[in-house]
């Protein structure tokens, strides 16, 4: 479509003059139609990419680990129970987000009316995949940063936090 747009605009750059009054309205009408078509597709693709980025950003808003302020130390079993539930919720959120991302990519593909095996489409999918990978990395980084914070003795002391775990050792 970009090539079609370039071809539609070329006469305006090379052939038409202001004295060509009889063909200018026809040229403008045709060029506007082609450019509007391309603009609509670009708007759809930009909107879908923005929505994909919003999904990825929503995953980074909170850590997969959770510790409430002033929480008492937990036994490893208590921590595991709560953590398993939280991981399950996050997995569902990410699965639903993945389905939405797939739907947005499909919508972009349909608006382009391009073969999914074509080189330009594969390049676009690679571009989006890289954005998704960055989103996963950011999501993991948020959780790792939070883990470092709740285990760092200096941060624990500064915020007067209690230890995360309550471990009891019995001697026999």
Short mmCIF file of N, CA and C in Angstrom, two decimals, residues 49-155:
data_model
loop_
_atom_site.label_atom_id
_atom_site.label_comp_id
_atom_site.label_asym_id
_atom_site.label_seq_id
_atom_site.Cartn_x
_atom_site.Cartn_y
_atom_site.Cartn_z
N UNK A 49 -0.52 -1.77 18.82
CA UNK A 49 0.77 -1.84 19.49
C UNK A 49 0.71 -1.13 20.85
N UNK A 50 -0.01 -0.02 20.91
CA UNK A 50 -0.18 0.70 22.18
C UNK A 50 -0.92 -0.19 23.19
N UNK A 51 -1.94 -0.90 22.73
CA UNK A 51 -2.69 -1.79 23.62
C UNK A 51 -1.81 -2.93 24.11
N UNK A 52 -0.97 -3.46 23.23
CA UNK A 52 -0.04 -4.52 23.63
C UNK A 52 0.92 -4.00 24.70
N UNK A 53 1.44 -2.81 24.49
CA UNK A 53 2.35 -2.21 25.49
C UNK A 53 1.64 -1.96 26.82
N UNK A 54 0.37 -1.57 26.76
CA UNK A 54 -0.39 -1.36 28.00
C UNK A 54 -0.58 -2.67 28.76
N UNK A 55 -0.80 -3.75 28.04
CA UNK A 55 -0.93 -5.06 28.69
C UNK A 55 0.38 -5.41 29.40
N UNK A 56 1.48 -5.24 28.68
CA UNK A 56 2.78 -5.55 29.25
C UNK A 56 3.08 -4.66 30.46
N UNK A 57 2.71 -3.39 30.37
CA UNK A 57 2.93 -2.47 31.49
C UNK A 57 2.12 -2.87 32.71
N UNK A 58 0.92 -3.38 32.48
CA UNK A 58 0.07 -3.79 33.62
C UNK A 58 0.71 -4.94 34.40
N UNK A 59 1.50 -5.76 33.71
CA UNK A 59 2.16 -6.87 34.40
C UNK A 59 3.28 -6.37 35.30
N UNK A 60 3.81 -5.19 35.03
CA UNK A 60 4.94 -4.64 35.78
C UNK A 60 4.50 -3.78 36.96
N UNK A 61 3.22 -3.58 37.14
CA UNK A 61 2.75 -2.67 38.18
C UNK A 61 3.00 -3.21 39.58
N UNK A 62 3.00 -4.51 39.71
CA UNK A 62 3.24 -5.06 41.05
C UNK A 62 4.02 -6.36 40.94
N UNK A 63 4.75 -6.62 41.98
CA UNK A 63 5.59 -7.81 42.05
C UNK A 63 4.73 -9.06 42.19
N UNK A 64 5.27 -10.15 41.73
CA UNK A 64 4.57 -11.42 41.92
C UNK A 64 4.67 -11.85 43.39
N UNK A 65 5.65 -11.30 44.10
CA UNK A 65 5.78 -11.52 45.54
C UNK A 65 4.98 -10.45 46.27
N UNK A 66 4.49 -10.80 47.44
CA UNK A 66 3.71 -9.82 48.19
C UNK A 66 4.05 -9.94 49.66
N UNK A 67 4.25 -8.78 50.26
CA UNK A 67 4.45 -8.73 51.70
C UNK A 67 3.84 -7.43 52.19
N UNK A 68 2.83 -7.55 53.01
CA UNK A 68 2.16 -6.36 53.51
C UNK A 68 3.03 -5.68 54.56
N UNK A 69 2.89 -4.34 54.63
CA UNK A 69 3.63 -3.57 55.63
C UNK A 69 3.28 -4.06 57.03
N UNK A 70 4.29 -4.23 57.85
CA UNK A 70 4.07 -4.66 59.22
C UNK A 70 3.66 -6.11 59.36
N UNK A 71 3.79 -6.88 58.29
CA UNK A 71 3.39 -8.29 58.34
C UNK A 71 4.31 -9.06 59.27
N UNK A 72 3.72 -10.00 59.94
CA UNK A 72 4.50 -10.84 60.85
C UNK A 72 5.27 -11.88 60.03
N UNK A 73 6.33 -12.41 60.59
CA UNK A 73 7.08 -13.45 59.87
C UNK A 73 6.18 -14.66 59.59
N UNK A 74 6.41 -15.31 58.46
CA UNK A 74 5.62 -16.46 58.05
C UNK A 74 6.46 -17.73 58.11
N UNK A 75 5.77 -18.82 58.30
CA UNK A 75 6.47 -20.10 58.14
C UNK A 75 6.62 -20.32 56.64
N UNK A 76 7.59 -21.12 56.22
CA UNK A 76 7.73 -21.39 54.78
C UNK A 76 6.45 -21.95 54.16
N UNK A 77 5.70 -22.73 54.91
CA UNK A 77 4.46 -23.30 54.40
C UNK A 77 3.41 -22.21 54.15
N UNK A 78 3.29 -21.28 55.11
CA UNK A 78 2.33 -20.17 54.95
C UNK A 78 2.71 -19.29 53.75
N UNK A 79 4.00 -19.01 53.64
CA UNK A 79 4.47 -18.21 52.51
C UNK A 79 4.16 -18.91 51.19
N UNK A 80 4.46 -20.21 51.13
CA UNK A 80 4.24 -20.98 49.91
C UNK A 80 2.77 -21.01 49.52
N UNK A 81 1.89 -21.14 50.49
CA UNK A 81 0.45 -21.17 50.22
C UNK A 81 0.00 -19.86 49.58
N UNK A 82 0.37 -18.74 50.19
CA UNK A 82 -0.01 -17.44 49.65
C UNK A 82 0.65 -17.16 48.31
N UNK A 83 1.91 -17.56 48.18
CA UNK A 83 2.65 -17.32 46.95
C UNK A 83 2.06 -18.15 45.80
N UNK A 84 1.69 -19.39 46.07
CA UNK A 84 1.09 -20.24 45.04
C UNK A 84 -0.21 -19.63 44.52
N UNK A 85 -1.01 -19.11 45.43
CA UNK A 85 -2.26 -18.46 45.02
C UNK A 85 -1.99 -17.23 44.15
N UNK A 86 -1.02 -16.44 44.55
CA UNK A 86 -0.67 -15.23 43.80
C UNK A 86 -0.10 -15.57 42.42
N UNK A 87 0.73 -16.60 42.35
CA UNK A 87 1.29 -17.03 41.07
C UNK A 87 0.17 -17.51 40.16
N UNK A 88 -0.79 -18.22 40.71
CA UNK A 88 -1.93 -18.68 39.91
C UNK A 88 -2.72 -17.53 39.32
N UNK A 89 -2.96 -16.49 40.14
CA UNK A 89 -3.68 -15.31 39.64
C UNK A 89 -2.88 -14.61 38.55
N UNK A 90 -1.58 -14.48 38.77
CA UNK A 90 -0.73 -13.81 37.77
C UNK A 90 -0.68 -14.61 36.48
N UNK A 91 -0.62 -15.93 36.60
CA UNK A 91 -0.59 -16.79 35.42
C UNK A 91 -1.87 -16.60 34.60
N UNK A 92 -3.01 -16.53 35.27
CA UNK A 92 -4.28 -16.30 34.57
C UNK A 92 -4.27 -14.92 33.89
N UNK A 93 -3.77 -13.91 34.61
CA UNK A 93 -3.69 -12.55 34.05
C UNK A 93 -2.80 -12.55 32.80
N UNK A 94 -1.68 -13.22 32.86
CA UNK A 94 -0.75 -13.23 31.73
C UNK A 94 -1.29 -14.08 30.58
N UNK A 95 -2.00 -15.15 30.89
CA UNK A 95 -2.61 -15.97 29.84
C UNK A 95 -3.67 -15.17 29.11
N UNK A 96 -4.52 -14.48 29.87
CA UNK A 96 -5.54 -13.63 29.24
C UNK A 96 -4.90 -12.52 28.42
N UNK A 97 -3.85 -11.91 28.96
CA UNK A 97 -3.13 -10.87 28.23
C UNK A 97 -2.52 -11.40 26.95
N UNK A 98 -1.98 -12.61 27.00
CA UNK A 98 -1.40 -13.23 25.80
C UNK A 98 -2.45 -13.45 24.72
N UNK A 99 -3.64 -13.84 25.14
CA UNK A 99 -4.73 -14.01 24.16
C UNK A 99 -5.10 -12.67 23.53
N UNK A 100 -5.13 -11.62 24.34
CA UNK A 100 -5.43 -10.29 23.81
C UNK A 100 -4.35 -9.83 22.84
N UNK A 101 -3.09 -10.07 23.21
CA UNK A 101 -1.98 -9.70 22.33
C UNK A 101 -2.11 -10.42 21.00
N UNK A 102 -2.43 -11.69 21.05
CA UNK A 102 -2.62 -12.47 19.82
C UNK A 102 -3.75 -11.87 18.98
N UNK A 103 -4.83 -11.48 19.65
CA UNK A 103 -5.97 -10.88 18.94
C UNK A 103 -5.57 -9.55 18.28
N UNK A 104 -4.76 -8.74 18.97
CA UNK A 104 -4.31 -7.47 18.40
C UNK A 104 -3.40 -7.69 17.19
N UNK A 105 -2.54 -8.69 17.27
CA UNK A 105 -1.68 -9.00 16.11
C UNK A 105 -2.52 -9.48 14.93
N UNK A 106 -3.52 -10.29 15.23
CA UNK A 106 -4.39 -10.78 14.16
C UNK A 106 -5.15 -9.61 13.52
N UNK A 107 -5.61 -8.69 14.34
CA UNK A 107 -6.31 -7.51 13.84
C UNK A 107 -5.41 -6.68 12.92
N UNK A 108 -4.15 -6.52 13.33
CA UNK A 108 -3.20 -5.79 12.49
C UNK A 108 -2.97 -6.51 11.17
N UNK A 109 -2.85 -7.82 11.24
CA UNK A 109 -2.64 -8.62 10.03
C UNK A 109 -3.83 -8.48 9.08
N UNK A 110 -5.03 -8.55 9.63
CA UNK A 110 -6.23 -8.43 8.79
C UNK A 110 -6.37 -7.04 8.20
N UNK A 111 -5.97 -6.02 8.93
CA UNK A 111 -6.08 -4.66 8.38
C UNK A 111 -5.07 -4.44 7.26
N UNK A 112 -3.93 -5.10 7.36
CA UNK A 112 -2.92 -4.97 6.30
C UNK A 112 -3.27 -5.78 5.05
N UNK A 113 -4.07 -6.85 5.27
CA UNK A 113 -4.39 -7.77 4.17
C UNK A 113 -3.10 -8.27 3.51
N UNK A 114 -2.23 -8.79 4.36
CA UNK A 114 -0.92 -9.25 3.91
C UNK A 114 -0.76 -10.71 4.32
N UNK A 115 -0.01 -11.45 3.54
CA UNK A 115 0.25 -12.85 3.83
C UNK A 115 1.08 -12.98 5.11
N UNK A 116 0.70 -13.90 5.95
CA UNK A 116 1.44 -14.09 7.20
C UNK A 116 2.82 -14.69 6.96
N UNK A 117 3.06 -15.17 5.75
CA UNK A 117 4.38 -15.72 5.44
C UNK A 117 5.27 -14.71 4.72
N UNK A 118 4.76 -13.49 4.50
CA UNK A 118 5.55 -12.48 3.79
C UNK A 118 6.65 -11.93 4.71
N UNK A 119 7.74 -11.51 4.10
CA UNK A 119 8.89 -10.99 4.86
C UNK A 119 8.53 -9.74 5.68
N UNK A 120 7.77 -8.79 5.14
CA UNK A 120 7.43 -7.61 5.96
C UNK A 120 6.60 -7.97 7.20
N UNK A 121 5.66 -8.90 7.04
CA UNK A 121 4.85 -9.30 8.19
C UNK A 121 5.70 -10.01 9.23
N UNK A 122 6.58 -10.91 8.79
CA UNK A 122 7.46 -11.61 9.72
C UNK A 122 8.37 -10.62 10.46
N UNK A 123 8.84 -9.60 9.75
CA UNK A 123 9.67 -8.58 10.40
C UNK A 123 8.86 -7.83 11.46
N UNK A 124 7.60 -7.53 11.16
CA UNK A 124 6.75 -6.84 12.13
C UNK A 124 6.50 -7.73 13.36
N UNK A 125 6.24 -9.00 13.12
CA UNK A 125 6.02 -9.93 14.23
C UNK A 125 7.28 -10.03 15.09
N UNK A 126 8.45 -10.07 14.46
CA UNK A 126 9.71 -10.08 15.22
C UNK A 126 9.83 -8.81 16.07
N UNK A 127 9.46 -7.68 15.50
CA UNK A 127 9.48 -6.40 16.22
C UNK A 127 8.59 -6.47 17.46
N UNK A 128 7.37 -6.96 17.27
CA UNK A 128 6.43 -7.07 18.40
C UNK A 128 6.93 -8.09 19.41
N UNK A 129 7.49 -9.21 18.93
CA UNK A 129 8.03 -10.21 19.84
C UNK A 129 9.13 -9.62 20.73
N UNK A 130 9.98 -8.77 20.16
CA UNK A 130 11.02 -8.14 20.96
C UNK A 130 10.43 -7.24 22.04
N UNK A 131 9.36 -6.54 21.71
CA UNK A 131 8.68 -5.71 22.70
C UNK A 131 8.10 -6.59 23.81
N UNK A 132 7.53 -7.72 23.43
CA UNK A 132 6.95 -8.64 24.42
C UNK A 132 8.04 -9.21 25.32
N UNK A 133 9.17 -9.57 24.74
CA UNK A 133 10.29 -10.09 25.53
C UNK A 133 10.75 -9.03 26.54
N UNK A 134 10.85 -7.77 26.08
CA UNK A 134 11.21 -6.69 27.00
C UNK A 134 10.19 -6.56 28.13
N UNK A 135 8.91 -6.78 27.80
CA UNK A 135 7.87 -6.74 28.83
C UNK A 135 8.03 -7.84 29.85
N UNK A 136 8.37 -9.06 29.39
CA UNK A 136 8.63 -10.16 30.32
C UNK A 136 9.83 -9.86 31.20
N UNK A 137 10.89 -9.34 30.59
CA UNK A 137 12.09 -9.02 31.35
C UNK A 137 11.78 -7.97 32.42
N UNK A 138 11.02 -6.95 32.06
CA UNK A 138 10.64 -5.92 33.03
C UNK A 138 9.78 -6.49 34.15
N UNK A 139 8.89 -7.39 33.80
CA UNK A 139 8.03 -8.02 34.80
C UNK A 139 8.87 -8.82 35.80
N UNK A 140 9.81 -9.58 35.28
CA UNK A 140 10.69 -10.37 36.14
C UNK A 140 11.56 -9.44 37.00
N UNK A 141 12.06 -8.36 36.40
CA UNK A 141 12.92 -7.42 37.13
C UNK A 141 12.18 -6.79 38.30
N UNK A 142 10.90 -6.47 38.12
CA UNK A 142 10.11 -5.87 39.20
C UNK A 142 10.04 -6.84 40.39
N UNK A 143 9.79 -8.11 40.11
CA UNK A 143 9.69 -9.09 41.19
C UNK A 143 11.04 -9.34 41.85
N UNK A 144 12.09 -9.40 41.05
CA UNK A 144 13.43 -9.61 41.63
C UNK A 144 13.86 -8.42 42.48
N UNK A 145 13.54 -7.22 42.02
CA UNK A 145 13.87 -6.02 42.80
C UNK A 145 13.14 -6.04 44.13
N UNK A 146 11.87 -6.41 44.11
CA UNK A 146 11.10 -6.47 45.35
C UNK A 146 11.66 -7.54 46.28
N UNK A 147 12.04 -8.68 45.72
CA UNK A 147 12.63 -9.75 46.52
C UNK A 147 13.90 -9.26 47.19
N UNK A 148 14.74 -8.55 46.46
CA UNK A 148 15.96 -7.99 47.04
C UNK A 148 15.63 -7.04 48.19
N UNK A 149 14.60 -6.23 47.99
CA UNK A 149 14.23 -5.26 49.02
C UNK A 149 13.73 -5.93 50.30
N UNK A 150 12.93 -6.98 50.17
CA UNK A 150 12.38 -7.60 51.39
C UNK A 150 13.39 -8.51 52.08
N UNK A 151 14.50 -8.82 51.38
CA UNK A 151 15.53 -9.66 52.00
C UNK A 151 16.77 -8.87 52.40
N UNK A 152 16.89 -7.64 51.98
CA UNK A 152 18.08 -6.83 52.26
C UNK A 152 18.05 -6.38 53.73
N UNK A 153 19.06 -6.76 54.50
CA UNK A 153 19.07 -6.39 55.92
C UNK A 153 19.07 -4.88 56.16
N UNK A 154 19.71 -4.12 55.29
CA UNK A 154 19.72 -2.66 55.47
C UNK A 154 18.34 -2.06 55.28
N UNK A 155 17.62 -2.53 54.28
CA UNK A 155 16.26 -2.02 54.05
C UNK A 155 15.34 -2.48 55.16
#
